[in-house]
């Protein structure tokens, strides 16, 4: 075999020194014989040749593909990362120019370029590839955590105008990550990563039909992965149940609608729900936040005898109502009674409980009484002392802030 000397490295300068040392003049399937440290990592099912290597300071995933697709894929990864979307970190692409290929035609032999390209991405650590992950017999609630992570990725993509195009389990990686949750602290969450950007299209926004096509294609992939696993001799329960698919569809619809309302909320109030309040799963919660801020706006306008803009009212509501209540939840360990909930969810649920109690009693019962009744109902009598301390703290705070609080 003739070794071509025509190697072009289109890679980030951070990774250049490591990548230029690799033997790009030979097929990547033969690198082991040339002393390259390849990594034995469980991988997903792929239609391309993929290897993992360790060189110098970094570990890389290298995929053999056409030059045109390599360019597009690296560009897509870069654009996705700028949007804050969970995807692979691109190192660049490397092209090897082989001897031209002779092609016989009716008018004679002509020669075509023979260029082989490699998409190079930084290896994501501690991920669970589909072939390993979905071969396990998970309990229903754990399977749903995987679907939740994938649905969040879909919503993140679609709300930013990104059409995946080849949405499948084989093109998704999941890993556990620690994330900072407002008024809760670090919480371990299962995150999904887009791991193949060949077919990604980025638009100003997506039509409903494009979104539905993307999700439906993914649901079909659940059947394909099941067939691939069976063909690989891995015996397991069926992955693509109708219940799983229905759960994904319903979760996607709910979360996408929530995301749209969150963006509208941010435009109106200049407050980011995820950053300041904590993520919420239901679009009705966003409506309730707006309602509470509007009520606070009216209240503050009466107190100050002047109108307030919605962003001004939102900031004041956050500083004098929401944040103090959630800080009490955090300090007193209320969140520990409700694993998985954010402070924002708990705040909304107690405020909703306050509304119904007030309707029943015929007067505003106040935040402290609502919190006491809510916790007594859902936490249990054995925490009576803790509930008393929590409600006392809330009552004390709002009792000393009567002139600045709408609660």
CSV table of C-alpha atoms in Angstrom, one decimal:
chain,number,residue,atom,x,y,z
A,1,UNK,CA,0.0,0.0,0.0
A,2,UNK,CA,1.3,3.4,-0.9
A,3,UNK,CA,1.4,5.8,2.0
A,4,UNK,CA,0.2,9.2,1.0
A,5,UNK,CA,2.1,12.2,2.4
A,6,UNK,CA,-0.8,14.7,1.8
A,7,UNK,CA,-2.3,15.2,5.3
A,8,UNK,CA,-4.3,18.3,6.1
A,9,UNK,CA,-5.0,19.1,9.8
A,10,UNK,CA,-7.9,21.5,10.3
A,11,UNK,CA,-7.9,21.4,14.1
A,12,UNK,CA,-8.0,23.7,17.0
A,13,UNK,CA,-4.6,25.0,18.1
A,14,UNK,CA,-5.2,23.6,21.6
A,15,UNK,CA,-5.1,20.1,20.3
A,16,UNK,CA,-2.7,20.6,17.3
A,17,UNK,CA,0.5,19.2,19.0
A,18,UNK,CA,-1.2,16.0,20.1
A,19,UNK,CA,-3.1,15.3,16.9
A,20,UNK,CA,-0.2,16.0,14.4
A,21,UNK,CA,1.8,13.1,16.1
A,22,UNK,CA,-0.8,10.5,15.1
A,23,UNK,CA,-0.1,8.3,11.9
A,24,UNK,CA,-2.8,9.9,9.7
A,25,UNK,CA,-1.1,8.4,6.6
A,26,UNK,CA,-2.6,5.0,7.4
A,27,UNK,CA,-6.2,3.8,8.1
A,28,UNK,CA,-7.2,4.3,11.7
A,29,UNK,CA,-8.1,0.6,12.0
A,30,UNK,CA,-4.4,-0.1,11.7
A,31,UNK,CA,-3.2,2.4,14.3
A,32,UNK,CA,-2.6,-0.2,17.0
A,33,UNK,CA,0.2,-1.7,15.0
A,34,UNK,CA,1.9,1.7,14.9
A,35,UNK,CA,2.0,2.1,18.7
A,36,UNK,CA,-1.0,4.4,19.1
A,37,UNK,CA,-2.7,4.0,22.5
A,38,UNK,CA,-6.2,3.1,21.5
A,39,UNK,CA,-8.8,2.9,24.3
A,40,UNK,CA,-11.0,-0.1,24.8
A,41,UNK,CA,-14.3,1.7,25.4
A,42,UNK,CA,-17.8,0.4,25.1
A,43,UNK,CA,-19.3,2.2,22.1
A,44,UNK,CA,-22.7,2.6,20.5
A,45,UNK,CA,-23.7,1.0,17.2
A,46,UNK,CA,-22.2,3.1,14.4
A,47,UNK,CA,-22.3,2.9,10.6
A,48,UNK,CA,-18.8,4.5,10.5
A,49,UNK,CA,-15.4,3.4,11.6
A,50,UNK,CA,-14.8,4.9,15.1
A,51,UNK,CA,-11.8,4.6,17.4
A,52,UNK,CA,-10.8,6.2,20.7
A,53,UNK,CA,-7.2,7.2,21.3
A,54,UNK,CA,-5.2,8.7,24.1
A,55,UNK,CA,-2.3,11.0,23.1
A,56,UNK,CA,-0.5,13.5,25.3
A,57,UNK,CA,-2.9,15.5,27.4
A,58,UNK,CA,-6.1,14.4,25.7
A,59,UNK,CA,-8.3,11.5,24.7
A,60,UNK,CA,-10.2,11.7,21.4
A,61,UNK,CA,-12.9,10.0,19.5
A,62,UNK,CA,-12.0,9.7,15.8
A,63,UNK,CA,-14.6,8.9,13.1
A,64,UNK,CA,-13.7,8.1,9.5
A,65,UNK,CA,-16.1,9.9,7.1
A,66,UNK,CA,-16.2,12.1,4.0
A,67,UNK,CA,-14.5,15.5,4.0
A,68,UNK,CA,-17.7,17.4,3.3
A,69,UNK,CA,-19.5,15.8,6.2
A,70,UNK,CA,-16.5,16.3,8.5
A,71,UNK,CA,-16.5,20.1,7.8
A,72,UNK,CA,-20.3,20.3,8.4
A,73,UNK,CA,-20.2,18.2,11.5
A,74,UNK,CA,-17.4,20.2,13.2
A,75,UNK,CA,-19.2,23.5,12.3
A,76,UNK,CA,-22.4,22.1,13.8
A,77,UNK,CA,-20.8,21.1,17.0
A,78,UNK,CA,-19.2,24.6,17.4
A,79,UNK,CA,-22.6,26.3,16.7
A,80,UNK,CA,-24.4,24.0,19.2
A,81,UNK,CA,-21.9,24.7,21.9
A,82,UNK,CA,-22.3,28.5,21.4
A,83,UNK,CA,-26.1,27.9,22.1
A,84,UNK,CA,-25.3,26.1,25.3
A,85,UNK,CA,-26.5,22.8,24.0
A,86,UNK,CA,-25.1,19.6,25.4
A,87,UNK,CA,-23.0,18.0,22.6
A,88,UNK,CA,-19.5,16.8,21.9
A,89,UNK,CA,-16.5,19.2,22.0
A,90,UNK,CA,-15.0,19.3,18.5
A,91,UNK,CA,-11.2,19.2,18.0
A,92,UNK,CA,-11.4,19.6,14.2
A,93,UNK,CA,-11.0,17.3,11.2
A,94,UNK,CA,-8.1,15.7,9.5
A,95,UNK,CA,-8.0,14.9,5.7
A,96,UNK,CA,-5.8,12.2,4.1
A,97,UNK,CA,-5.4,12.5,0.3
A,98,UNK,CA,-4.9,9.0,-1.2
A,99,UNK,CA,-3.8,8.1,-4.7
A,100,UNK,CA,-6.5,9.3,-7.3
A,101,UNK,CA,-9.0,6.6,-8.2
A,102,UNK,CA,-9.1,5.5,-11.9
A,103,UNK,CA,-12.7,5.6,-13.3
A,104,UNK,CA,-13.4,4.1,-16.8
A,105,UNK,CA,-15.9,6.0,-18.9
A,106,UNK,CA,-17.1,5.7,-22.5
A,107,UNK,CA,-14.6,8.4,-23.5
A,108,UNK,CA,-11.7,6.9,-21.6
A,109,UNK,CA,-10.1,6.7,-18.1
A,110,UNK,CA,-10.2,9.7,-15.8
A,111,UNK,CA,-9.0,10.1,-12.2
A,112,UNK,CA,-11.1,11.3,-9.3
A,113,UNK,CA,-9.8,12.7,-6.0
A,114,UNK,CA,-9.7,10.2,-3.2
A,115,UNK,CA,-9.8,12.1,0.1
A,116,UNK,CA,-10.6,10.4,3.4
A,117,UNK,CA,-11.5,12.6,6.3
A,118,UNK,CA,-11.8,12.1,10.1
A,119,UNK,CA,-14.0,14.0,12.5
A,120,UNK,CA,-12.2,14.4,15.8
A,121,UNK,CA,-13.9,15.2,19.0
A,122,UNK,CA,-12.8,15.3,22.6
A,123,UNK,CA,-13.7,12.1,24.4
A,124,UNK,CA,-16.6,12.6,26.9
A,125,UNK,CA,-15.8,10.8,30.1
A,126,UNK,CA,-18.1,8.6,32.2
A,127,UNK,CA,-20.8,8.4,29.5
A,128,UNK,CA,-23.1,5.4,29.1
A,129,UNK,CA,-23.3,4.4,25.4
A,130,UNK,CA,-26.6,3.0,24.1
A,131,UNK,CA,-25.3,-0.5,23.6
A,132,UNK,CA,-24.4,-0.7,27.2
A,133,UNK,CA,-27.1,1.4,28.7
A,134,UNK,CA,-30.2,0.0,27.0
A,135,UNK,CA,-29.1,-3.6,27.4
A,136,UNK,CA,-29.9,-3.4,31.1
A,137,UNK,CA,-33.2,-4.2,32.6
A,138,UNK,CA,-34.1,-1.0,34.4
A,139,UNK,CA,-37.0,-0.4,36.6
A,140,UNK,CA,-39.7,1.8,35.2
A,141,UNK,CA,-38.7,4.9,37.2
A,142,UNK,CA,-35.1,4.6,36.1
A,143,UNK,CA,-36.0,4.1,32.5
A,144,UNK,CA,-38.1,7.3,32.7
A,145,UNK,CA,-35.1,9.2,34.1
A,146,UNK,CA,-33.3,8.3,30.9
A,147,UNK,CA,-36.3,9.5,28.8
A,148,UNK,CA,-36.5,12.7,30.8
A,149,UNK,CA,-32.8,13.4,30.0
A,150,UNK,CA,-33.4,12.8,26.3
A,151,UNK,CA,-36.6,14.9,26.3
A,152,UNK,CA,-34.7,17.8,27.8
A,153,UNK,CA,-32.1,17.6,25.0
A,154,UNK,CA,-34.9,17.6,22.4
A,155,UNK,CA,-36.5,20.7,24.0
A,156,UNK,CA,-33.1,22.4,24.2
A,157,UNK,CA,-32.5,21.7,20.5
A,158,UNK,CA,-36.0,22.6,19.2
A,159,UNK,CA,-36.4,25.8,21.3
A,160,UNK,CA,-33.2,27.0,19.7
A,161,UNK,CA,-34.2,26.2,16.2
A,162,UNK,CA,-32.1,23.0,15.9
A,163,UNK,CA,-33.4,20.1,13.8
A,164,UNK,CA,-31.5,17.0,14.7
A,165,UNK,CA,-32.3,15.1,11.5
A,166,UNK,CA,-31.0,11.7,12.8
A,167,UNK,CA,-32.4,11.6,16.3
A,168,UNK,CA,-31.8,8.2,17.7
A,169,UNK,CA,-30.6,6.3,20.7
A,170,UNK,CA,-27.4,5.4,18.9
A,171,UNK,CA,-26.6,9.1,18.5
A,172,UNK,CA,-27.2,10.0,22.2
A,173,UNK,CA,-24.9,9.7,25.1
A,174,UNK,CA,-26.0,10.1,28.7
A,175,UNK,CA,-23.9,10.8,31.8
A,176,UNK,CA,-24.5,11.8,35.4
A,177,UNK,CA,-23.5,15.4,36.2
A,178,UNK,CA,-23.7,17.7,39.2
A,179,UNK,CA,-25.7,20.8,38.6
A,180,UNK,CA,-26.2,23.9,40.7
A,181,UNK,CA,-29.9,24.3,41.5
A,182,UNK,CA,-31.1,27.6,43.0
A,183,UNK,CA,-31.6,27.3,46.8
A,184,UNK,CA,-30.9,23.6,46.7
A,185,UNK,CA,-27.2,23.3,45.9
A,186,UNK,CA,-25.5,20.6,43.9
A,187,UNK,CA,-27.8,17.9,42.6
A,188,UNK,CA,-26.8,14.9,40.5
A,189,UNK,CA,-28.8,14.8,37.2
A,190,UNK,CA,-28.8,12.5,34.2
A,191,UNK,CA,-27.9,14.6,31.1
A,192,UNK,CA,-28.2,13.6,27.5
A,193,UNK,CA,-25.6,14.6,24.8
A,194,UNK,CA,-26.1,14.8,21.1
A,195,UNK,CA,-23.2,12.7,19.8
A,196,UNK,CA,-23.6,12.9,16.1
A,197,UNK,CA,-24.1,16.2,14.3
A,198,UNK,CA,-23.8,15.1,10.6
A,199,UNK,CA,-27.5,15.8,9.8
A,200,UNK,CA,-28.1,18.8,12.2
A,201,UNK,CA,-29.8,21.8,10.6
A,202,UNK,CA,-30.0,25.2,12.4
A,203,UNK,CA,-32.9,27.5,11.6
A,204,UNK,CA,-34.3,30.7,13.1
A,205,UNK,CA,-37.1,28.5,14.4
A,206,UNK,CA,-38.7,25.1,13.7
A,207,UNK,CA,-42.1,24.4,12.4
A,208,UNK,CA,-44.4,22.0,14.3
A,209,UNK,CA,-44.1,19.5,11.5
A,210,UNK,CA,-40.2,19.5,11.7
A,211,UNK,CA,-40.4,19.0,15.5
A,212,UNK,CA,-42.8,16.2,15.2
A,213,UNK,CA,-40.7,14.5,12.5
A,214,UNK,CA,-37.6,14.7,14.7
A,215,UNK,CA,-39.4,13.2,17.7
A,216,UNK,CA,-41.2,10.5,15.7
A,217,UNK,CA,-37.9,9.5,14.0
A,218,UNK,CA,-36.4,9.0,17.5
A,219,UNK,CA,-39.3,6.9,18.5
A,220,UNK,CA,-38.7,4.7,15.5
A,221,UNK,CA,-35.1,4.4,16.5
A,222,UNK,CA,-36.2,2.8,19.8
A,223,UNK,CA,-37.4,-0.2,17.7
A,224,UNK,CA,-34.1,-0.3,15.7
A,225,UNK,CA,-31.9,-0.4,18.8
A,226,UNK,CA,-34.0,-3.3,20.1
A,227,UNK,CA,-33.4,-5.2,16.9
A,228,UNK,CA,-29.6,-4.4,17.0
A,229,UNK,CA,-29.3,-5.6,20.6
A,230,UNK,CA,-31.1,-8.8,19.8
A,231,UNK,CA,-28.9,-9.3,16.7
A,232,UNK,CA,-25.8,-8.8,19.0
A,233,UNK,CA,-27.0,-11.6,21.2
A,234,UNK,CA,-27.9,-9.4,24.1
A,235,UNK,CA,-31.1,-10.7,25.7
A,236,UNK,CA,-33.2,-8.2,27.5
A,237,UNK,CA,-36.8,-7.0,28.0
A,238,UNK,CA,-38.2,-5.1,25.1
A,239,UNK,CA,-37.0,-1.5,25.1
A,240,UNK,CA,-39.5,0.3,22.8
A,241,UNK,CA,-42.7,-0.3,24.6
A,242,UNK,CA,-45.7,1.8,23.7
A,243,UNK,CA,-45.8,3.0,27.3
A,244,UNK,CA,-42.2,4.3,26.9
A,245,UNK,CA,-43.1,6.1,23.7
A,246,UNK,CA,-46.3,7.7,25.1
A,247,UNK,CA,-44.3,8.9,28.1
A,248,UNK,CA,-41.7,10.5,25.8
A,249,UNK,CA,-44.4,12.2,23.7
A,250,UNK,CA,-46.3,13.6,26.7
A,251,UNK,CA,-43.1,14.7,28.5
A,252,UNK,CA,-41.9,16.4,25.3
A,253,UNK,CA,-45.1,18.3,24.8
A,254,UNK,CA,-45.3,19.5,28.4
A,255,UNK,CA,-41.6,20.5,28.6
A,256,UNK,CA,-41.6,22.2,25.2
A,257,UNK,CA,-44.7,24.3,26.1
A,258,UNK,CA,-43.0,25.1,29.4
A,259,UNK,CA,-39.8,26.3,27.6
A,260,UNK,CA,-41.8,28.6,25.3
A,261,UNK,CA,-43.5,30.2,28.3
A,262,UNK,CA,-40.2,30.5,30.2
A,263,UNK,CA,-38.7,32.4,27.2
A,264,UNK,CA,-41.8,34.7,27.2
A,265,UNK,CA,-41.4,35.2,31.0
A,266,UNK,CA,-37.8,36.2,30.6
A,267,UNK,CA,-38.7,38.7,27.9
A,268,UNK,CA,-41.4,40.3,30.1
A,269,UNK,CA,-39.5,40.3,33.4
A,270,UNK,CA,-35.8,40.2,32.6
A,271,UNK,CA,-35.5,37.2,35.0
A,272,UNK,CA,-34.3,33.8,34.0
A,273,UNK,CA,-36.4,31.1,35.6
A,274,UNK,CA,-33.6,28.5,35.4
A,275,UNK,CA,-30.9,30.8,36.8
A,276,UNK,CA,-32.8,32.6,39.5
A,277,UNK,CA,-35.9,30.5,40.4
A,278,UNK,CA,-35.0,26.9,39.4
A,279,UNK,CA,-36.4,24.7,36.7
A,280,UNK,CA,-40.1,23.9,36.6
A,281,UNK,CA,-41.8,21.1,34.6
A,282,UNK,CA,-45.2,22.5,34.0
A,283,UNK,CA,-46.2,25.5,31.9
A,284,UNK,CA,-48.9,26.4,34.4
A,285,UNK,CA,-46.2,27.1,36.9
A,286,UNK,CA,-44.8,29.9,34.7
A,287,UNK,CA,-48.3,31.4,34.4
A,288,UNK,CA,-48.5,31.4,38.2
A,289,UNK,CA,-45.2,33.2,38.6
A,290,UNK,CA,-46.5,35.9,36.2
A,291,UNK,CA,-49.7,36.2,38.2
A,292,UNK,CA,-47.8,36.5,41.5
A,293,UNK,CA,-45.5,39.2,40.1
A,294,UNK,CA,-48.5,41.1,38.7
A,295,UNK,CA,-50.1,41.0,42.1
A,296,UNK,CA,-46.9,42.2,43.7
A,297,UNK,CA,-46.6,44.9,41.1
A,298,UNK,CA,-50.1,46.2,42.0
A,299,UNK,CA,-49.3,46.0,45.7
A,300,UNK,CA,-46.0,47.8,45.4
A,301,UNK,CA,-47.6,50.5,43.2
A,302,UNK,CA,-50.2,51.1,46.0
A,303,UNK,CA,-47.4,51.3,48.6
A,304,UNK,CA,-45.1,53.6,46.6
A,305,UNK,CA,-48.0,55.6,45.0
A,306,UNK,CA,-46.4,55.2,41.5
A,307,UNK,CA,-46.6,52.6,38.8
A,308,UNK,CA,-43.9,50.0,38.5
A,309,UNK,CA,-42.6,48.3,35.3
A,310,UNK,CA,-42.9,44.5,35.2
A,311,UNK,CA,-39.1,44.0,35.3
A,312,UNK,CA,-38.9,46.3,38.4
A,313,UNK,CA,-41.7,44.5,40.1
A,314,UNK,CA,-40.2,41.1,39.2
A,315,UNK,CA,-36.9,42.1,40.7
A,316,UNK,CA,-38.5,43.4,43.9
A,317,UNK,CA,-40.7,40.3,44.2
A,318,UNK,CA,-37.7,38.0,43.8
A,319,UNK,CA,-35.7,39.9,46.4
A,320,UNK,CA,-38.4,40.4,49.0
A,321,UNK,CA,-40.7,37.4,48.6
A,322,UNK,CA,-39.4,34.5,46.5
A,323,UNK,CA,-35.7,34.4,47.6
A,324,UNK,CA,-36.4,34.9,51.3
A,325,UNK,CA,-39.0,32.1,51.4
A,326,UNK,CA,-36.7,29.7,49.4
A,327,UNK,CA,-33.8,30.5,51.6
A,328,UNK,CA,-35.8,29.5,54.6
A,329,UNK,CA,-36.7,26.3,52.8
A,330,UNK,CA,-33.0,25.7,52.2
A,331,UNK,CA,-31.8,26.6,55.7
A,332,UNK,CA,-34.5,24.5,57.4
A,333,UNK,CA,-34.1,21.5,55.1
A,334,UNK,CA,-37.6,21.6,53.6
A,335,UNK,CA,-36.3,20.6,50.2
A,336,UNK,CA,-35.0,17.3,51.8
A,337,UNK,CA,-38.6,16.4,52.5
A,338,UNK,CA,-39.4,16.5,48.7
A,339,UNK,CA,-36.5,14.8,46.8
A,340,UNK,CA,-36.4,15.8,43.2
A,341,UNK,CA,-38.4,19.1,43.6
A,342,UNK,CA,-36.8,22.5,43.1
A,343,UNK,CA,-37.5,25.4,45.5
A,344,UNK,CA,-39.5,27.0,42.6
A,345,UNK,CA,-41.8,24.0,42.5
A,346,UNK,CA,-42.3,23.9,46.2
A,347,UNK,CA,-42.9,27.7,46.3
A,348,UNK,CA,-45.6,27.4,43.7
A,349,UNK,CA,-47.3,24.5,45.3
A,350,UNK,CA,-47.4,26.2,48.7
A,351,UNK,CA,-48.7,29.4,47.2
A,352,UNK,CA,-51.4,27.4,45.3
A,353,UNK,CA,-52.2,25.7,48.6
A,354,UNK,CA,-52.5,29.2,50.2
A,355,UNK,CA,-55.0,30.3,47.5
A,356,UNK,CA,-57.3,27.3,48.2
A,357,UNK,CA,-57.0,27.7,52.0
A,358,UNK,CA,-57.9,31.4,51.7
A,359,UNK,CA,-60.9,30.6,49.5
A,360,UNK,CA,-62.1,28.1,52.0
A,361,UNK,CA,-61.6,30.4,55.0
A,362,UNK,CA,-62.8,33.5,53.3
A,363,UNK,CA,-59.7,35.6,54.0
A,364,UNK,CA,-56.0,35.6,53.1
A,365,UNK,CA,-54.5,33.0,55.5
A,366,UNK,CA,-50.9,34.1,54.7
A,367,UNK,CA,-47.8,32.3,53.6
A,368,UNK,CA,-46.8,30.9,57.1
A,369,UNK,CA,-50.2,29.2,57.7
A,370,UNK,CA,-50.2,27.8,54.1
A,371,UNK,CA,-46.7,26.4,54.6
A,372,UNK,CA,-47.7,24.9,57.9
A,373,UNK,CA,-50.8,23.2,56.5
A,374,UNK,CA,-49.0,22.0,53.3
A,375,UNK,CA,-46.1,20.5,55.2
A,376,UNK,CA,-48.4,18.9,57.8
A,377,UNK,CA,-50.3,17.2,54.9
A,378,UNK,CA,-47.4,16.0,52.9
A,379,UNK,CA,-44.4,15.6,55.3
A,380,UNK,CA,-46.0,13.8,58.2
A,381,UNK,CA,-46.7,14.3,61.9
A,382,UNK,CA,-43.2,13.0,63.0
A,383,UNK,CA,-41.7,16.3,61.7
A,384,UNK,CA,-44.1,18.4,63.7
A,385,UNK,CA,-41.2,20.2,65.5
A,386,UNK,CA,-39.4,21.0,62.3
A,387,UNK,CA,-42.6,22.3,60.7
A,388,UNK,CA,-43.2,24.6,63.6
A,389,UNK,CA,-39.7,26.1,63.3
A,390,UNK,CA,-40.1,26.6,59.5
A,391,UNK,CA,-43.5,28.3,59.8
A,392,UNK,CA,-42.3,30.4,62.7
A,393,UNK,CA,-39.4,31.6,60.6
A,394,UNK,CA,-41.6,32.5,57.6
A,395,UNK,CA,-44.1,34.3,59.9
A,396,UNK,CA,-41.3,36.2,61.6
A,397,UNK,CA,-39.8,37.3,58.2
A,398,UNK,CA,-43.0,38.5,56.7
A,399,UNK,CA,-44.2,40.0,60.0
A,400,UNK,CA,-41.1,42.3,59.9
A,401,UNK,CA,-41.5,43.1,56.2
A,402,UNK,CA,-45.2,44.0,56.1
A,403,UNK,CA,-44.5,47.3,54.2
A,404,UNK,CA,-42.5,45.7,51.5
A,405,UNK,CA,-44.1,42.3,50.9
A,406,UNK,CA,-47.3,41.3,49.1
A,407,UNK,CA,-47.4,37.9,50.9
